Amino acid sequence: AFALNWNGPSILNGNLTLAGGTIDTPLTVASNAVVTWLGGDLESSLTVAQGGTLTISNSVTFDASSPYTNTASLINYGTVIWAGTITSYADYGGQGGAAIIDNAGLWESVADNTIQVYSYYSVSTGLFINTGTLEKIGGTSTSYINWGFNNDGGTLETPVGYFTFSGNWNGDNLVYGNASVSANIGGIIGSNAVL
């Protein structure tokens, strides 16, 4: 495992475990790579290429370094296996910054997980955009996404458990799939969607 403060744009190939540290510049998980992220802070962008896999197995943070003004983004075109807590510090105390997850691939919740804002003092500038597939395939209860949510034609599937969206369900939404959700939903439910 590597515990690094990543300071130069890089492309990761092969199998790698990141165990702490800070990602300060753009980092890409290549199409042949399998990366396990055991913890640490994302201050820049992390992109998972099509065919690449990222496992989030412990607690990770977005923009946890003062003054909390960065835009930290995780962009997925491959597969993300979500098994840990994701906490955004972005815009803590109204200082600016944002946290974004843009899922255009497969995002699998394999436990009862939470995506959250650091504290009730924080401004919720987090946004989860789903144009791919968001699935809950593990855990016995609920996975929480407490950031804003935009399901722009993406698929929601819950073979087990539920998704709860405590943030605002933003934008025009087109939902596909079979999903058990708890949220105030705005937008269009597709003809083949079951909620």
mmCIF file of C-alpha atoms in Angstrom:
data_model
loop_
_atom_site.group_PDB
_atom_site.id
_atom_site.type_symbol
_atom_site.label_atom_id
_atom_site.label_comp_id
_atom_site.label_asym_id
_atom_site.label_seq_id
_atom_site.Cartn_x
_atom_site.Cartn_y
_atom_site.Cartn_z
ATOM 1 C CA ALA A 1 0.000 0.000 0.000
ATOM 2 C CA PHE A 2 1.090 3.568 -0.688
ATOM 3 C CA ALA A 3 0.380 6.501 1.644
ATOM 4 C CA LEU A 4 1.274 9.424 -0.602
ATOM 5 C CA ASN A 5 0.625 13.085 -1.080
ATOM 6 C CA TRP A 6 0.044 12.913 -4.840
ATOM 7 C CA ASN A 7 1.284 16.137 -6.445
ATOM 8 C CA GLY A 8 1.682 15.415 -10.148
ATOM 9 C CA PRO A 9 -0.917 14.355 -12.736
ATOM 10 C CA SER A 10 -0.607 10.582 -13.103
ATOM 11 C CA ILE A 11 -2.172 7.525 -14.697
ATOM 12 C CA LEU A 12 -2.330 4.393 -12.552
ATOM 13 C CA ASN A 13 -1.914 0.991 -14.219
ATOM 14 C CA GLY A 14 -2.007 -2.492 -12.687
ATOM 15 C CA ASN A 15 -3.084 -3.182 -9.088
ATOM 16 C CA LEU A 16 -2.495 -0.552 -6.421
ATOM 17 C CA THR A 17 -3.654 0.191 -2.875
ATOM 18 C CA LEU A 18 -3.765 3.818 -1.697
ATOM 19 C CA ALA A 19 -3.724 3.968 2.106
ATOM 20 C CA GLY A 20 -4.042 7.593 3.099
ATOM 21 C CA GLY A 21 -2.422 10.760 1.870
ATOM 22 C CA THR A 22 -3.789 13.512 -0.312
ATOM 23 C CA ILE A 23 -4.572 13.583 -4.028
ATOM 24 C CA ASP A 24 -3.706 17.193 -4.960
ATOM 25 C CA THR A 25 -3.604 16.939 -8.770
ATOM 26 C CA PRO A 26 -5.549 14.963 -11.393
ATOM 27 C CA LEU A 27 -5.171 11.198 -11.041
ATOM 28 C CA THR A 28 -6.564 8.611 -13.505
ATOM 29 C CA VAL A 29 -7.244 4.923 -12.902
ATOM 30 C CA ALA A 30 -6.408 3.368 -16.301
ATOM 31 C CA SER A 31 -8.660 0.928 -18.147
ATOM 32 C CA ASN A 32 -6.597 -2.052 -16.979
ATOM 33 C CA ALA A 33 -6.114 -0.885 -13.378
ATOM 34 C CA VAL A 34 -7.645 -2.059 -10.101
ATOM 35 C CA VAL A 35 -7.165 0.495 -7.317
ATOM 36 C CA THR A 36 -8.247 0.143 -3.696
ATOM 37 C CA TRP A 37 -8.607 3.454 -1.845
ATOM 38 C CA LEU A 38 -8.304 2.733 1.898
ATOM 39 C CA GLY A 39 -8.566 6.356 2.992
ATOM 40 C CA GLY A 40 -7.255 9.815 2.357
ATOM 41 C CA ASP A 41 -8.332 13.147 0.984
ATOM 42 C CA LEU A 42 -9.266 14.138 -2.560
ATOM 43 C CA GLU A 43 -8.419 17.786 -3.272
ATOM 44 C CA SER A 44 -8.429 17.597 -7.096
ATOM 45 C CA SER A 45 -9.931 15.081 -9.544
ATOM 46 C CA LEU A 46 -9.867 11.301 -9.605
ATOM 47 C CA THR A 47 -11.061 9.698 -12.863
ATOM 48 C CA VAL A 48 -11.809 5.996 -13.367
ATOM 49 C CA ALA A 49 -11.433 5.153 -17.054
ATOM 50 C CA GLN A 50 -13.746 2.706 -18.813
ATOM 51 C CA GLY A 51 -12.567 -0.781 -17.822
ATOM 52 C CA GLY A 52 -10.872 0.495 -14.653
ATOM 53 C CA THR A 53 -12.009 -0.365 -11.108
ATOM 54 C CA LEU A 54 -11.835 1.720 -7.936
ATOM 55 C CA THR A 55 -12.791 0.266 -4.553
ATOM 56 C CA ILE A 56 -13.547 2.716 -1.727
ATOM 57 C CA SER A 57 -13.200 0.406 1.258
ATOM 58 C CA ASN A 58 -12.882 2.835 4.194
ATOM 59 C CA SER A 59 -13.666 6.461 4.978
ATOM 60 C CA VAL A 60 -12.424 9.021 2.451
ATOM 61 C CA THR A 61 -12.815 12.792 2.337
ATOM 62 C CA PHE A 62 -13.309 15.426 -0.331
ATOM 63 C CA ASP A 63 -11.622 18.846 0.173
ATOM 64 C CA ALA A 64 -10.701 18.283 3.848
ATOM 65 C CA SER A 65 -7.856 20.857 3.841
ATOM 66 C CA SER A 66 -8.517 24.410 4.977
ATOM 67 C CA PRO A 67 -9.667 26.765 3.496
ATOM 68 C CA TYR A 68 -12.054 24.191 1.891
ATOM 69 C CA THR A 69 -12.234 26.034 -1.443
ATOM 70 C CA ASN A 70 -11.202 23.283 -3.876
ATOM 71 C CA THR A 71 -13.508 21.459 -6.231
ATOM 72 C CA ALA A 72 -12.890 17.784 -5.536
ATOM 73 C CA SER A 73 -14.375 15.437 -8.126
ATOM 74 C CA LEU A 74 -14.562 11.696 -8.686
ATOM 75 C CA ILE A 75 -15.517 10.903 -12.291
ATOM 76 C CA ASN A 76 -16.377 7.279 -13.050
ATOM 77 C CA TYR A 77 -16.537 5.700 -16.511
ATOM 78 C CA GLY A 78 -15.589 2.241 -15.204
ATOM 79 C CA THR A 79 -16.619 0.579 -11.939
ATOM 80 C CA VAL A 80 -16.629 1.973 -8.406
ATOM 81 C CA ILE A 81 -17.208 -0.457 -5.548
ATOM 82 C CA TRP A 82 -18.500 1.685 -2.682
ATOM 83 C CA ALA A 83 -17.892 0.118 0.737
ATOM 84 C CA GLY A 84 -16.944 3.119 2.901
ATOM 85 C CA THR A 85 -18.083 6.551 4.043
ATOM 86 C CA ILE A 86 -17.468 9.592 1.826
ATOM 87 C CA THR A 87 -17.425 12.958 3.622
ATOM 88 C CA SER A 88 -17.287 16.386 1.975
ATOM 89 C CA TYR A 89 -15.656 19.329 3.734
ATOM 90 C CA ALA A 90 -16.043 21.514 0.639
ATOM 91 C CA ASP A 91 -17.386 24.993 1.369
ATOM 92 C CA TYR A 92 -17.112 24.423 5.132
ATOM 93 C CA GLY A 93 -18.134 27.681 6.759
ATOM 94 C CA GLY A 94 -19.249 29.074 3.386
ATOM 95 C CA GLN A 95 -15.685 29.509 2.082
ATOM 96 C CA GLY A 96 -16.361 28.108 -1.403
ATOM 97 C CA GLY A 97 -15.461 24.824 -3.050
ATOM 98 C CA ALA A 98 -17.525 21.837 -4.083
ATOM 99 C CA ALA A 99 -17.573 18.049 -4.041
ATOM 100 C CA ILE A 100 -18.791 16.202 -7.156
ATOM 101 C CA ILE A 101 -19.268 12.564 -8.021
ATOM 102 C CA ASP A 102 -20.088 12.031 -11.697
ATOM 103 C CA ASN A 103 -21.031 8.405 -12.329
ATOM 104 C CA ALA A 104 -21.225 7.504 -16.010
ATOM 105 C CA GLY A 105 -20.256 3.881 -15.377
ATOM 106 C CA LEU A 106 -21.242 1.366 -12.691
ATOM 107 C CA TRP A 107 -21.385 2.480 -9.033
ATOM 108 C CA GLU A 108 -22.075 -0.449 -6.673
ATOM 109 C CA SER A 109 -23.012 0.052 -3.036
ATOM 110 C CA VAL A 110 -21.879 -3.191 -1.398
ATOM 111 C CA ALA A 111 -22.772 -2.258 2.207
ATOM 112 C CA ASP A 112 -24.945 0.223 4.098
ATOM 113 C CA ASN A 113 -22.884 3.304 3.246
ATOM 114 C CA THR A 114 -23.144 7.080 3.548
ATOM 115 C CA ILE A 115 -22.110 10.038 1.404
ATOM 116 C CA GLN A 116 -22.330 13.041 3.712
ATOM 117 C CA VAL A 117 -21.393 16.626 4.491
ATOM 118 C CA TYR A 118 -18.865 17.112 7.321
ATOM 119 C CA SER A 119 -21.195 18.831 9.808
ATOM 120 C CA TYR A 120 -24.356 20.818 10.058
ATOM 121 C CA TYR A 121 -22.138 23.936 9.880
ATOM 122 C CA SER A 122 -21.141 23.018 6.357
ATOM 123 C CA VAL A 123 -22.895 24.251 3.252
ATOM 124 C CA SER A 124 -24.019 21.300 1.151
ATOM 125 C CA THR A 125 -22.255 21.891 -2.155
ATOM 126 C CA GLY A 126 -21.898 18.169 -2.832
ATOM 127 C CA LEU A 127 -23.513 16.777 -5.980
ATOM 128 C CA PHE A 128 -23.869 13.172 -7.140
ATOM 129 C CA ILE A 129 -24.640 12.973 -10.880
ATOM 130 C CA ASN A 130 -25.782 9.581 -12.190
ATOM 131 C CA THR A 131 -25.918 8.994 -15.935
ATOM 132 C CA GLY A 132 -24.746 5.407 -15.538
ATOM 133 C CA THR A 133 -25.942 2.664 -13.178
ATOM 134 C CA LEU A 134 -26.240 3.141 -9.419
ATOM 135 C CA GLU A 135 -26.845 -0.193 -7.649
ATOM 136 C CA LYS A 136 -27.258 -1.349 -4.063
ATOM 137 C CA ILE A 137 -26.114 -4.960 -4.052
ATOM 138 C CA GLY A 138 -25.035 -5.439 -0.429
ATOM 139 C CA GLY A 139 -25.993 -4.584 3.126
ATOM 140 C CA THR A 140 -29.305 -5.242 4.781
ATOM 141 C CA SER A 141 -30.660 -1.712 5.147
ATOM 142 C CA THR A 142 -30.041 1.706 3.567
ATOM 143 C CA SER A 143 -27.300 3.574 1.731
ATOM 144 C CA TYR A 144 -27.531 7.348 2.134
ATOM 145 C CA ILE A 145 -26.569 9.996 -0.408
ATOM 146 C CA ASN A 146 -26.822 13.266 1.519
ATOM 147 C CA TRP A 147 -25.536 15.475 -1.293
ATOM 148 C CA GLY A 148 -27.608 16.923 -4.098
ATOM 149 C CA PHE A 149 -28.572 14.222 -6.594
ATOM 150 C CA ASN A 150 -29.184 14.395 -10.326
ATOM 151 C CA ASN A 151 -30.206 11.202 -12.115
ATOM 152 C CA ASP A 152 -29.921 12.358 -15.707
ATOM 153 C CA GLY A 153 -31.186 9.259 -17.517
ATOM 154 C CA GLY A 154 -29.273 6.910 -15.236
ATOM 155 C CA THR A 155 -30.424 3.569 -13.880
ATOM 156 C CA LEU A 156 -31.178 2.938 -10.197
ATOM 157 C CA GLU A 157 -31.247 -0.679 -9.044
ATOM 158 C CA THR A 158 -31.751 -2.029 -5.524
ATOM 159 C CA PRO A 159 -31.691 -5.839 -5.551
ATOM 160 C CA VAL A 160 -31.253 -5.467 -1.764
ATOM 161 C CA GLY A 161 -31.991 -2.612 0.620
ATOM 162 C CA TYR A 162 -32.773 1.027 -0.149
ATOM 163 C CA PHE A 163 -31.256 4.306 -1.252
ATOM 164 C CA THR A 164 -32.157 7.437 0.699
ATOM 165 C CA PHE A 165 -31.453 10.810 -0.913
ATOM 166 C CA SER A 166 -31.478 13.464 1.814
ATOM 167 C CA GLY A 167 -30.078 16.231 -0.368
ATOM 168 C CA ASN A 168 -32.059 17.945 -3.099
ATOM 169 C CA TRP A 169 -32.960 15.787 -6.089
ATOM 170 C CA ASN A 170 -31.815 18.314 -8.708
ATOM 171 C CA GLY A 171 -32.488 18.934 -12.381
ATOM 172 C CA ASP A 172 -34.613 17.099 -14.896
ATOM 173 C CA ASN A 173 -34.413 13.431 -14.023
ATOM 174 C CA LEU A 174 -35.191 10.354 -16.053
ATOM 175 C CA VAL A 175 -35.083 7.208 -13.935
ATOM 176 C CA TYR A 176 -34.755 3.635 -15.175
ATOM 177 C CA GLY A 177 -34.550 0.362 -13.265
ATOM 178 C CA ASN A 178 -36.109 -1.181 -10.162
ATOM 179 C CA ALA A 179 -35.313 0.902 -7.106
ATOM 180 C CA SER A 180 -36.497 1.343 -3.542
ATOM 181 C CA VAL A 181 -35.807 4.971 -2.661
ATOM 182 C CA SER A 182 -36.693 7.573 -0.081
ATOM 183 C CA ALA A 183 -36.597 11.097 -1.523
ATOM 184 C CA ASN A 184 -38.588 14.000 -2.857
ATOM 185 C CA ILE A 185 -38.269 13.326 -6.572
ATOM 186 C CA GLY A 186 -38.625 15.897 -9.302
ATOM 187 C CA GLY A 187 -38.514 15.014 -12.961
ATOM 188 C CA ILE A 188 -39.721 12.125 -15.129
ATOM 189 C CA ILE A 189 -39.969 8.488 -14.160
ATOM 190 C CA GLY A 190 -39.271 6.350 -17.237
ATOM 191 C CA SER A 191 -41.973 3.983 -18.489
ATOM 192 C CA ASN A 192 -39.838 0.966 -17.549
ATOM 193 C CA ALA A 193 -38.935 2.275 -14.066
ATOM 194 C CA VAL A 194 -40.326 0.754 -10.901
ATOM 195 C CA LEU A 195 -39.938 2.850 -7.726
#
